[in-house]
mmCIF file with all atom_site columns, C-alpha atoms in Angstrom:
data_model
loop_
_atom_site.group_PDB
_atom_site.id
_atom_site.type_symbol
_atom_site.label_atom_id
_atom_site.label_alt_id
_atom_site.label_comp_id
_atom_site.label_asym_id
_atom_site.label_entity_id
_atom_site.label_seq_id
_atom_site.pdbx_PDB_ins_code
_atom_site.Cartn_x
_atom_site.Cartn_y
_atom_site.Cartn_z
_atom_site.occupancy
_atom_site.B_iso_or_equiv
_atom_site.pdbx_formal_charge
_atom_site.auth_seq_id
_atom_site.auth_comp_id
_atom_site.auth_asym_id
_atom_site.auth_atom_id
_atom_site.pdbx_PDB_model_num
ATOM 1   C CA . MET F 1 1   ? 217.021 141.394 180.519 1.00 0.00 ? 1   MET F CA 1
ATOM 2   C CA . ALA F 1 2   ? 217.722 142.112 176.833 1.00 0.00 ? 2   ALA F CA 1
ATOM 3   C CA . GLN F 1 3   ? 217.965 138.379 176.155 1.00 0.00 ? 3   GLN F CA 1
ATOM 4   C CA . GLN F 1 4   ? 214.601 137.807 177.823 1.00 0.00 ? 4   GLN F CA 1
ATOM 5   C CA . ALA F 1 5   ? 213.030 140.589 175.751 1.00 0.00 ? 5   ALA F CA 1
ATOM 6   C CA . ARG F 1 6   ? 214.391 139.009 172.562 1.00 0.00 ? 6   ARG F CA 1
ATOM 7   C CA . ALA F 1 7   ? 212.957 135.635 173.574 1.00 0.00 ? 7   ALA F CA 1
ATOM 8   C CA . VAL F 1 8   ? 209.533 137.194 174.154 1.00 0.00 ? 8   VAL F CA 1
ATOM 9   C CA . GLU F 1 9   ? 209.691 138.954 170.786 1.00 0.00 ? 9   GLU F CA 1
ATOM 10  C CA . THR F 1 10  ? 210.772 135.754 169.027 1.00 0.00 ? 10  THR F CA 1
ATOM 11  C CA . ARG F 1 11  ? 207.879 133.857 170.571 1.00 0.00 ? 11  ARG F CA 1
ATOM 12  C CA . ARG F 1 12  ? 205.472 136.587 169.484 1.00 0.00 ? 12  ARG F CA 1
ATOM 13  C CA . LEU F 1 13  ? 206.760 136.517 165.902 1.00 0.00 ? 13  LEU F CA 1
ATOM 14  C CA . ILE F 1 14  ? 206.450 132.730 165.746 1.00 0.00 ? 14  ILE F CA 1
ATOM 15  C CA . LEU F 1 15  ? 202.867 132.853 166.997 1.00 0.00 ? 15  LEU F CA 1
ATOM 16  C CA . GLN F 1 16  ? 201.985 135.542 164.470 1.00 0.00 ? 16  GLN F CA 1
ATOM 17  C CA . GLY F 1 17  ? 203.380 133.449 161.637 1.00 0.00 ? 17  GLY F CA 1
ATOM 18  C CA . ALA F 1 18  ? 201.587 130.358 162.896 1.00 0.00 ? 18  ALA F CA 1
ATOM 19  C CA . ALA F 1 19  ? 198.329 132.290 163.178 1.00 0.00 ? 19  ALA F CA 1
ATOM 20  C CA . LEU F 1 20  ? 198.566 133.413 159.551 1.00 0.00 ? 20  LEU F CA 1
ATOM 21  C CA . VAL F 1 21  ? 199.058 129.843 158.371 1.00 0.00 ? 21  VAL F CA 1
ATOM 22  C CA . PHE F 1 22  ? 196.407 128.269 160.622 1.00 0.00 ? 22  PHE F CA 1
ATOM 23  C CA . ASP F 1 23  ? 193.929 130.963 159.565 1.00 0.00 ? 23  ASP F CA 1
ATOM 24  C CA . GLU F 1 24  ? 194.570 130.324 155.872 1.00 0.00 ? 24  GLU F CA 1
ATOM 25  C CA . MET F 1 25  ? 195.023 126.546 155.863 1.00 0.00 ? 25  MET F CA 1
ATOM 26  C CA . GLY F 1 26  ? 193.642 125.061 159.051 1.00 0.00 ? 26  GLY F CA 1
ATOM 27  C CA . TYR F 1 27  ? 195.575 122.789 161.396 1.00 0.00 ? 27  TYR F CA 1
ATOM 28  C CA . ASP F 1 28  ? 195.984 119.607 159.359 1.00 0.00 ? 28  ASP F CA 1
ATOM 29  C CA . ALA F 1 29  ? 197.139 121.338 156.155 1.00 0.00 ? 29  ALA F CA 1
ATOM 30  C CA . ALA F 1 30  ? 199.536 123.670 157.971 1.00 0.00 ? 30  ALA F CA 1
ATOM 31  C CA . SER F 1 31  ? 203.213 122.722 158.143 1.00 0.00 ? 31  SER F CA 1
ATOM 32  C CA . ILE F 1 32  ? 206.184 123.901 160.170 1.00 0.00 ? 32  ILE F CA 1
ATOM 33  C CA . LYS F 1 33  ? 207.941 124.655 156.873 1.00 0.00 ? 33  LYS F CA 1
ATOM 34  C CA . GLU F 1 34  ? 205.131 126.984 155.822 1.00 0.00 ? 34  GLU F CA 1
ATOM 35  C CA . ILE F 1 35  ? 205.083 128.693 159.221 1.00 0.00 ? 35  ILE F CA 1
ATOM 36  C CA . LEU F 1 36  ? 208.857 129.249 159.073 1.00 0.00 ? 36  LEU F CA 1
ATOM 37  C CA . SER F 1 37  ? 208.436 130.860 155.643 1.00 0.00 ? 37  SER F CA 1
ATOM 38  C CA . ARG F 1 38  ? 206.299 133.573 157.275 1.00 0.00 ? 38  ARG F CA 1
ATOM 39  C CA . VAL F 1 39  ? 208.745 134.549 160.028 1.00 0.00 ? 39  VAL F CA 1
ATOM 40  C CA . SER F 1 40  ? 212.438 135.448 160.258 1.00 0.00 ? 40  SER F CA 1
ATOM 41  C CA . VAL F 1 41  ? 213.436 132.836 162.830 1.00 0.00 ? 41  VAL F CA 1
ATOM 42  C CA . THR F 1 42  ? 215.406 129.616 162.640 1.00 0.00 ? 42  THR F CA 1
ATOM 43  C CA . LYS F 1 43  ? 213.888 126.176 162.937 1.00 0.00 ? 43  LYS F CA 1
ATOM 44  C CA . GLY F 1 44  ? 215.847 125.745 166.162 1.00 0.00 ? 44  GLY F CA 1
ATOM 45  C CA . ALA F 1 45  ? 214.334 128.902 167.651 1.00 0.00 ? 45  ALA F CA 1
ATOM 46  C CA . LEU F 1 46  ? 210.846 127.758 166.719 1.00 0.00 ? 46  LEU F CA 1
ATOM 47  C CA . TYR F 1 47  ? 211.292 124.324 168.292 1.00 0.00 ? 47  TYR F CA 1
ATOM 48  C CA . PHE F 1 48  ? 212.835 125.897 171.391 1.00 0.00 ? 48  PHE F CA 1
ATOM 49  C CA . HIS F 1 49  ? 209.594 127.771 172.052 1.00 0.00 ? 49  HIS F CA 1
ATOM 50  C CA . PHE F 1 50  ? 207.167 125.231 170.555 1.00 0.00 ? 50  PHE F CA 1
ATOM 51  C CA . PRO F 1 51  ? 208.316 121.581 170.368 1.00 0.00 ? 51  PRO F CA 1
ATOM 52  C CA . SER F 1 52  ? 205.510 120.597 167.966 1.00 0.00 ? 52  SER F CA 1
ATOM 53  C CA . LYS F 1 53  ? 202.835 121.940 165.634 1.00 0.00 ? 53  LYS F CA 1
ATOM 54  C CA . GLU F 1 54  ? 200.255 121.032 168.262 1.00 0.00 ? 54  GLU F CA 1
ATOM 55  C CA . ASP F 1 55  ? 202.074 123.201 170.820 1.00 0.00 ? 55  ASP F CA 1
ATOM 56  C CA . LEU F 1 56  ? 202.030 126.049 168.313 1.00 0.00 ? 56  LEU F CA 1
ATOM 57  C CA . ALA F 1 57  ? 198.286 125.698 167.843 1.00 0.00 ? 57  ALA F CA 1
ATOM 58  C CA . ARG F 1 58  ? 197.693 125.670 171.578 1.00 0.00 ? 58  ARG F CA 1
ATOM 59  C CA . GLY F 1 59  ? 199.856 128.780 171.875 1.00 0.00 ? 59  GLY F CA 1
ATOM 60  C CA . VAL F 1 60  ? 197.646 130.546 169.335 1.00 0.00 ? 60  VAL F CA 1
ATOM 61  C CA . LEU F 1 61  ? 194.540 129.486 171.253 1.00 0.00 ? 61  LEU F CA 1
ATOM 62  C CA . GLU F 1 62  ? 195.999 130.764 174.528 1.00 0.00 ? 62  GLU F CA 1
ATOM 63  C CA . GLU F 1 63  ? 196.444 134.185 172.929 1.00 0.00 ? 63  GLU F CA 1
ATOM 64  C CA . GLN F 1 64  ? 192.659 134.493 172.644 1.00 0.00 ? 64  GLN F CA 1
ATOM 65  C CA . THR F 1 65  ? 192.362 135.177 176.357 1.00 0.00 ? 65  THR F CA 1
ATOM 66  C CA . LEU F 1 66  ? 194.149 138.497 175.790 1.00 0.00 ? 66  LEU F CA 1
ATOM 67  C CA . HIS F 1 67  ? 191.019 139.700 173.990 1.00 0.00 ? 67  HIS F CA 1
ATOM 68  C CA . LEU F 1 68  ? 188.659 138.825 176.842 1.00 0.00 ? 68  LEU F CA 1
ATOM 69  C CA . HIS F 1 69  ? 189.084 142.101 178.669 1.00 0.00 ? 69  HIS F CA 1
ATOM 70  C CA . VAL F 1 70  ? 187.308 145.416 178.142 1.00 0.00 ? 70  VAL F CA 1
ATOM 71  C CA . SER F 1 71  ? 187.443 148.777 179.856 1.00 0.00 ? 71  SER F CA 1
ATOM 72  C CA . PRO F 1 72  ? 185.265 148.969 182.991 1.00 0.00 ? 72  PRO F CA 1
ATOM 73  C CA . GLN F 1 73  ? 181.838 150.543 182.501 1.00 0.00 ? 73  GLN F CA 1
ATOM 74  C CA . THR F 1 74  ? 179.155 151.599 184.961 1.00 0.00 ? 74  THR F CA 1
ATOM 75  C CA . SER F 1 75  ? 176.966 148.926 183.340 1.00 0.00 ? 75  SER F CA 1
ATOM 76  C CA . LYS F 1 76  ? 178.158 145.317 183.323 1.00 0.00 ? 76  LYS F CA 1
ATOM 77  C CA . LEU F 1 77  ? 175.723 144.586 180.501 1.00 0.00 ? 77  LEU F CA 1
ATOM 78  C CA . GLN F 1 78  ? 177.573 147.217 178.495 1.00 0.00 ? 78  GLN F CA 1
ATOM 79  C CA . GLU F 1 79  ? 180.807 145.355 179.207 1.00 0.00 ? 79  GLU F CA 1
ATOM 80  C CA . VAL F 1 80  ? 179.309 142.162 177.751 1.00 0.00 ? 80  VAL F CA 1
ATOM 81  C CA . ILE F 1 81  ? 178.284 144.113 174.655 1.00 0.00 ? 81  ILE F CA 1
ATOM 82  C CA . ASP F 1 82  ? 181.695 145.776 174.466 1.00 0.00 ? 82  ASP F CA 1
ATOM 83  C CA . LEU F 1 83  ? 183.439 142.418 174.581 1.00 0.00 ? 83  LEU F CA 1
ATOM 84  C CA . THR F 1 84  ? 181.581 141.241 171.478 1.00 0.00 ? 84  THR F CA 1
ATOM 85  C CA . MET F 1 85  ? 181.845 144.552 169.638 1.00 0.00 ? 85  MET F CA 1
ATOM 86  C CA . ALA F 1 86  ? 185.584 144.831 170.324 1.00 0.00 ? 86  ALA F CA 1
ATOM 87  C CA . VAL F 1 87  ? 186.184 141.332 168.961 1.00 0.00 ? 87  VAL F CA 1
ATOM 88  C CA . ALA F 1 88  ? 183.923 142.008 165.964 1.00 0.00 ? 88  ALA F CA 1
ATOM 89  C CA . HIS F 1 89  ? 185.937 145.126 165.174 1.00 0.00 ? 89  HIS F CA 1
ATOM 90  C CA . ALA F 1 90  ? 189.284 143.341 165.538 1.00 0.00 ? 90  ALA F CA 1
ATOM 91  C CA . LEU F 1 91  ? 188.563 140.101 163.672 1.00 0.00 ? 91  LEU F CA 1
ATOM 92  C CA . PRO F 1 92  ? 188.833 141.316 160.049 1.00 0.00 ? 92  PRO F CA 1
ATOM 93  C CA . ASN F 1 93  ? 192.416 142.487 160.652 1.00 0.00 ? 93  ASN F CA 1
ATOM 94  C CA . ASP F 1 94  ? 193.573 140.096 163.379 1.00 0.00 ? 94  ASP F CA 1
ATOM 95  C CA . ALA F 1 95  ? 194.834 136.742 162.114 1.00 0.00 ? 95  ALA F CA 1
ATOM 96  C CA . MET F 1 96  ? 195.451 135.569 165.682 1.00 0.00 ? 96  MET F CA 1
ATOM 97  C CA . LEU F 1 97  ? 191.766 135.883 166.541 1.00 0.00 ? 97  LEU F CA 1
ATOM 98  C CA . ARG F 1 98  ? 190.635 134.288 163.294 1.00 0.00 ? 98  ARG F CA 1
ATOM 99  C CA . ALA F 1 99  ? 193.099 131.408 163.660 1.00 0.00 ? 99  ALA F CA 1
ATOM 100 C CA . GLY F 1 100 ? 191.948 130.754 167.214 1.00 0.00 ? 100 GLY F CA 1
ATOM 101 C CA . SER F 1 101 ? 188.334 130.589 166.068 1.00 0.00 ? 101 SER F CA 1
ATOM 102 C CA . ARG F 1 102 ? 189.177 128.230 163.218 1.00 0.00 ? 102 ARG F CA 1
ATOM 103 C CA . LEU F 1 103 ? 191.247 125.919 165.398 1.00 0.00 ? 103 LEU F CA 1
ATOM 104 C CA . ALA F 1 104 ? 188.519 125.789 168.035 1.00 0.00 ? 104 ALA F CA 1
ATOM 105 C CA . LEU F 1 105 ? 185.853 124.835 165.494 1.00 0.00 ? 105 LEU F CA 1
ATOM 106 C CA . GLU F 1 106 ? 187.838 122.365 163.389 1.00 0.00 ? 106 GLU F CA 1
ATOM 107 C CA . ARG F 1 107 ? 187.574 118.653 164.058 1.00 0.00 ? 107 ARG F CA 1
ATOM 108 C CA . GLY F 1 108 ? 190.701 117.333 162.406 1.00 0.00 ? 108 GLY F CA 1
ATOM 109 C CA . SER F 1 109 ? 193.512 115.087 163.595 1.00 0.00 ? 109 SER F CA 1
ATOM 110 C CA . ILE F 1 110 ? 193.699 117.045 166.878 1.00 0.00 ? 110 ILE F CA 1
ATOM 111 C CA . ASP F 1 111 ? 190.636 118.125 168.848 1.00 0.00 ? 111 ASP F CA 1
ATOM 112 C CA . PHE F 1 112 ? 191.208 121.520 170.461 1.00 0.00 ? 112 PHE F CA 1
ATOM 113 C CA . ALA F 1 113 ? 187.740 121.721 172.025 1.00 0.00 ? 113 ALA F CA 1
ATOM 114 C CA . SER F 1 114 ? 189.116 121.776 175.578 1.00 0.00 ? 114 SER F CA 1
ATOM 115 C CA . ASP F 1 115 ? 191.294 124.776 174.646 1.00 0.00 ? 115 ASP F CA 1
ATOM 116 C CA . SER F 1 116 ? 188.445 126.595 172.928 1.00 0.00 ? 116 SER F CA 1
ATOM 117 C CA . PRO F 1 117 ? 188.370 130.367 173.473 1.00 0.00 ? 117 PRO F CA 1
ATOM 118 C CA . PHE F 1 118 ? 184.585 130.115 173.253 1.00 0.00 ? 118 PHE F CA 1
ATOM 119 C CA . LEU F 1 119 ? 184.433 128.343 176.622 1.00 0.00 ? 119 LEU F CA 1
ATOM 120 C CA . ALA F 1 120 ? 186.549 131.043 178.264 1.00 0.00 ? 120 ALA F CA 1
ATOM 121 C CA . TRP F 1 121 ? 184.474 133.711 176.557 1.00 0.00 ? 121 TRP F CA 1
ATOM 122 C CA . ALA F 1 122 ? 181.227 132.194 177.852 1.00 0.00 ? 122 ALA F CA 1
ATOM 123 C CA . LYS F 1 123 ? 182.655 132.106 181.384 1.00 0.00 ? 123 LYS F CA 1
ATOM 124 C CA . VAL F 1 124 ? 183.595 135.799 181.237 1.00 0.00 ? 124 VAL F CA 1
ATOM 125 C CA . CYS F 1 125 ? 180.148 136.695 179.880 1.00 0.00 ? 125 CYS F CA 1
ATOM 126 C CA . GLU F 1 126 ? 178.438 134.680 182.612 1.00 0.00 ? 126 GLU F CA 1
ATOM 127 C CA . GLU F 1 127 ? 180.436 136.432 185.340 1.00 0.00 ? 127 GLU F CA 1
ATOM 128 C CA . LEU F 1 128 ? 179.552 139.851 183.901 1.00 0.00 ? 128 LEU F CA 1
ATOM 129 C CA . LEU F 1 129 ? 175.881 138.878 183.625 1.00 0.00 ? 129 LEU F CA 1
ATOM 130 C CA . GLU F 1 130 ? 175.844 137.715 187.243 1.00 0.00 ? 130 GLU F CA 1
ATOM 131 C CA . GLN F 1 131 ? 177.259 141.085 188.288 1.00 0.00 ? 131 GLN F CA 1
ATOM 132 C CA . ALA F 1 132 ? 174.662 142.828 186.122 1.00 0.00 ? 132 ALA F CA 1
ATOM 133 C CA . ARG F 1 133 ? 171.979 140.823 187.927 1.00 0.00 ? 133 ARG F CA 1
ATOM 134 C CA . ARG F 1 134 ? 173.322 141.937 191.305 1.00 0.00 ? 134 ARG F CA 1
ATOM 135 C CA . ASP F 1 135 ? 173.292 145.518 190.020 1.00 0.00 ? 135 ASP F CA 1
ATOM 136 C CA . GLY F 1 136 ? 169.636 145.221 189.037 1.00 0.00 ? 136 GLY F CA 1
ATOM 137 C CA . GLU F 1 137 ? 170.163 145.431 185.260 1.00 0.00 ? 137 GLU F CA 1
ATOM 138 C CA . VAL F 1 138 ? 168.845 141.979 184.362 1.00 0.00 ? 138 VAL F CA 1
ATOM 139 C CA . LEU F 1 139 ? 165.255 140.719 184.162 1.00 0.00 ? 139 LEU F CA 1
ATOM 140 C CA . PRO F 1 140 ? 164.283 138.220 186.914 1.00 0.00 ? 140 PRO F CA 1
ATOM 141 C CA . HIS F 1 141 ? 163.754 135.231 184.605 1.00 0.00 ? 141 HIS F CA 1
ATOM 142 C CA . VAL F 1 142 ? 167.223 135.382 183.003 1.00 0.00 ? 142 VAL F CA 1
ATOM 143 C CA . ASP F 1 143 ? 169.504 132.359 183.444 1.00 0.00 ? 143 ASP F CA 1
ATOM 144 C CA . CYS F 1 144 ? 172.993 133.873 183.249 1.00 0.00 ? 144 CYS F CA 1
ATOM 145 C CA . HIS F 1 145 ? 174.711 130.618 182.269 1.00 0.00 ? 145 HIS F CA 1
ATOM 146 C CA . GLU F 1 146 ? 172.287 129.906 179.421 1.00 0.00 ? 146 GLU F CA 1
ATOM 147 C CA . THR F 1 147 ? 172.356 133.511 178.268 1.00 0.00 ? 147 THR F CA 1
ATOM 148 C CA . ALA F 1 148 ? 176.161 133.620 178.197 1.00 0.00 ? 148 ALA F CA 1
ATOM 149 C CA . GLU F 1 149 ? 176.277 130.493 176.042 1.00 0.00 ? 149 GLU F CA 1
ATOM 150 C CA . LEU F 1 150 ? 173.542 131.915 173.797 1.00 0.00 ? 150 LEU F CA 1
ATOM 151 C CA . ILE F 1 151 ? 175.545 135.105 173.279 1.00 0.00 ? 151 ILE F CA 1
ATOM 152 C CA . VAL F 1 152 ? 178.769 133.277 172.428 1.00 0.00 ? 152 VAL F CA 1
ATOM 153 C CA . GLY F 1 153 ? 176.977 130.739 170.242 1.00 0.00 ? 153 GLY F CA 1
ATOM 154 C CA . SER F 1 154 ? 175.110 133.479 168.389 1.00 0.00 ? 154 SER F CA 1
ATOM 155 C CA . PHE F 1 155 ? 178.298 135.455 167.837 1.00 0.00 ? 155 PHE F CA 1
ATOM 156 C CA . THR F 1 156 ? 180.081 132.368 166.517 1.00 0.00 ? 156 THR F CA 1
ATOM 157 C CA . GLY F 1 157 ? 177.324 131.629 164.015 1.00 0.00 ? 157 GLY F CA 1
ATOM 158 C CA . ILE F 1 158 ? 177.163 135.258 162.911 1.00 0.00 ? 158 ILE F CA 1
ATOM 159 C CA . GLN F 1 159 ? 180.936 135.289 162.488 1.00 0.00 ? 159 GLN F CA 1
ATOM 160 C CA . ALA F 1 160 ? 180.733 132.237 160.208 1.00 0.00 ? 160 ALA F CA 1
ATOM 161 C CA . PHE F 1 161 ? 177.895 133.783 158.181 1.00 0.00 ? 161 PHE F CA 1
ATOM 162 C CA . SER F 1 162 ? 179.744 137.093 157.880 1.00 0.00 ? 162 SER F CA 1
ATOM 163 C CA . GLN F 1 163 ? 182.898 135.275 156.746 1.00 0.00 ? 163 GLN F CA 1
ATOM 164 C CA . ILE F 1 164 ? 180.934 133.668 153.911 1.00 0.00 ? 164 ILE F CA 1
ATOM 165 C CA . SER F 1 165 ? 178.911 136.731 152.942 1.00 0.00 ? 165 SER F CA 1
ATOM 166 C CA . SER F 1 166 ? 181.465 139.529 153.190 1.00 0.00 ? 166 SER F CA 1
ATOM 167 C CA . ALA F 1 167 ? 184.849 138.234 154.443 1.00 0.00 ? 167 ALA F CA 1
ATOM 168 C CA . LEU F 1 168 ? 183.871 139.672 157.869 1.00 0.00 ? 168 LEU F CA 1
ATOM 169 C CA . LEU F 1 169 ? 183.427 143.215 156.541 1.00 0.00 ? 169 LEU F CA 1
ATOM 170 C CA . ASP F 1 170 ? 179.833 143.382 157.809 1.00 0.00 ? 170 ASP F CA 1
ATOM 171 C CA . LEU F 1 171 ? 180.474 141.586 161.100 1.00 0.00 ? 171 LEU F CA 1
ATOM 172 C CA . GLU F 1 172 ? 180.073 144.653 163.317 1.00 0.00 ? 172 GLU F CA 1
ATOM 173 C CA . LYS F 1 173 ? 176.725 145.484 161.726 1.00 0.00 ? 173 LYS F CA 1
ATOM 174 C CA . ARG F 1 174 ? 175.523 141.904 162.184 1.00 0.00 ? 174 ARG F CA 1
ATOM 175 C CA . VAL F 1 175 ? 176.631 141.721 165.837 1.00 0.00 ? 175 VAL F CA 1
ATOM 176 C CA . SER F 1 176 ? 174.866 145.025 166.486 1.00 0.00 ? 176 SER F CA 1
ATOM 177 C CA . ALA F 1 177 ? 171.689 143.495 165.034 1.00 0.00 ? 177 ALA F CA 1
ATOM 178 C CA . MET F 1 178 ? 172.173 140.416 167.234 1.00 0.00 ? 178 MET F CA 1
ATOM 179 C CA . TRP F 1 179 ? 172.063 142.588 170.332 1.00 0.00 ? 179 TRP F CA 1
ATOM 180 C CA . LYS F 1 180 ? 168.875 144.324 169.195 1.00 0.00 ? 180 LYS F CA 1
ATOM 181 C CA . HIS F 1 181 ? 167.186 140.917 169.278 1.00 0.00 ? 181 HIS F CA 1
ATOM 182 C CA . ILE F 1 182 ? 168.777 139.550 172.466 1.00 0.00 ? 182 ILE F CA 1
ATOM 183 C CA . LEU F 1 183 ? 168.783 142.513 174.850 1.00 0.00 ? 183 LEU F CA 1
ATOM 184 C CA . PRO F 1 184 ? 165.009 143.088 175.206 1.00 0.00 ? 184 PRO F CA 1
ATOM 185 C CA . SER F 1 185 ? 164.708 139.619 176.742 1.00 0.00 ? 185 SER F CA 1
ATOM 186 C CA . VAL F 1 186 ? 167.673 140.186 179.084 1.00 0.00 ? 186 VAL F CA 1
ATOM 187 C CA . ALA F 1 187 ? 167.819 143.812 180.261 1.00 0.00 ? 187 ALA F CA 1
ATOM 188 C CA . ILE F 1 188 ? 165.277 145.732 182.314 1.00 0.00 ? 188 ILE F CA 1
ATOM 189 C CA . PRO F 1 189 ? 163.799 148.646 180.298 1.00 0.00 ? 189 PRO F CA 1
ATOM 190 C CA . ALA F 1 190 ? 165.711 151.338 182.211 1.00 0.00 ? 190 ALA F CA 1
ATOM 191 C CA . ALA F 1 191 ? 169.038 149.600 181.575 1.00 0.00 ? 191 ALA F CA 1
ATOM 192 C CA . LEU F 1 192 ? 168.161 148.798 177.967 1.00 0.00 ? 192 LEU F CA 1
ATOM 193 C CA . ALA F 1 193 ? 167.683 152.476 177.147 1.00 0.00 ? 193 ALA F CA 1
ATOM 194 C CA . ARG F 1 194 ? 171.254 153.279 178.200 1.00 0.00 ? 194 ARG F CA 1
ATOM 195 C CA . LEU F 1 195 ? 173.086 150.508 176.323 1.00 0.00 ? 195 LEU F CA 1
ATOM 196 C CA . ASP F 1 196 ? 175.233 151.286 173.285 1.00 0.00 ? 196 ASP F CA 1
ATOM 197 C CA . THR F 1 197 ? 175.051 148.602 170.601 1.00 0.00 ? 197 THR F CA 1
ATOM 198 C CA . ALA F 1 198 ? 175.948 150.758 167.596 1.00 0.00 ? 198 ALA F CA 1
ATOM 199 C CA . PRO F 1 199 ? 177.998 149.056 164.858 1.00 0.00 ? 199 PRO F CA 1
ATOM 200 C CA . ASP F 1 200 ? 180.873 151.481 165.450 1.00 0.00 ? 200 ASP F CA 1
ATOM 201 C CA . ARG F 1 201 ? 181.076 150.745 169.186 1.00 0.00 ? 201 ARG F CA 1
ATOM 202 C CA . GLY F 1 202 ? 184.145 148.528 168.754 1.00 0.00 ? 202 GLY F CA 1
ATOM 203 C CA . ALA F 1 203 ? 185.967 151.173 166.724 1.00 0.00 ? 203 ALA F CA 1
ATOM 204 C CA . ARG F 1 204 ? 185.271 153.816 169.367 1.00 0.00 ? 204 ARG F CA 1
ATOM 205 C CA . LEU F 1 205 ? 186.504 151.499 172.110 1.00 0.00 ? 205 LEU F CA 1
ATOM 206 C CA . GLN F 1 206 ? 189.737 150.923 170.200 1.00 0.00 ? 206 GLN F CA 1
ATOM 207 C CA . GLN F 1 207 ? 190.239 154.658 169.680 1.00 0.00 ? 207 GLN F CA 1
ATOM 208 C CA . ALA F 1 208 ? 189.689 155.324 173.386 1.00 0.00 ? 208 ALA F CA 1
ATOM 209 C CA . HIS F 1 209 ? 192.164 152.578 174.312 1.00 0.00 ? 209 HIS F CA 1
ATOM 210 C CA . GLN F 1 210 ? 194.801 153.966 171.950 1.00 0.00 ? 210 GLN F CA 1
ATOM 211 C CA . ALA F 1 211 ? 194.290 157.501 173.258 1.00 0.00 ? 211 ALA F CA 1
ATOM 212 C CA . ALA F 1 212 ? 194.675 156.309 176.851 1.00 0.00 ? 212 ALA F CA 1
ATOM 213 C CA . ALA F 1 213 ? 197.924 154.532 175.972 1.00 0.00 ? 213 ALA F CA 1
ATOM 214 C CA . VAL F 1 214 ? 199.568 157.690 174.609 1.00 0.00 ? 214 VAL F CA 1
#
């Protein structure tokens, strides 16, 4: 059991080191040597868990799915909002998330489009929107598939703009503004009035999660 726990911890450390390098340098410029310089593991341990740099990158991308869950709310539209606000809050300090985004968008020697976290994110958003429709929160004309892709695409563009303008420091404010423009064309008025899109929503969600874990 202790050996298994050590293996899990070693894998986690390797992925963290890889995420730092992929975030800073991108896939093609990253090297195993540079990744090893960020973590206290042997080359043999790294290759045991990840036989190649490509496997490392795919491991980082797989980690993105861990961020596709939010606490249940009475409103499924609020859960869609919470998903984006939680990610917006985490991104400035989470190299794993940033690396996953960069790998998914890059078109270098390896195309990671099929592993993109954006596709998984859109699927989760669509499922939540469909539930919101069944709950009577969504306007009749709304196409849940198109809307989910619009939300993820808008977030991705805003993330890129925020990276350029403020190193992601204003991302939460920008995502909050995104929702002010999108929601009136998606939510029925009664549901719209109850939704929380404040820039500090992600921070409050994190605090609640940490308090519940104590």
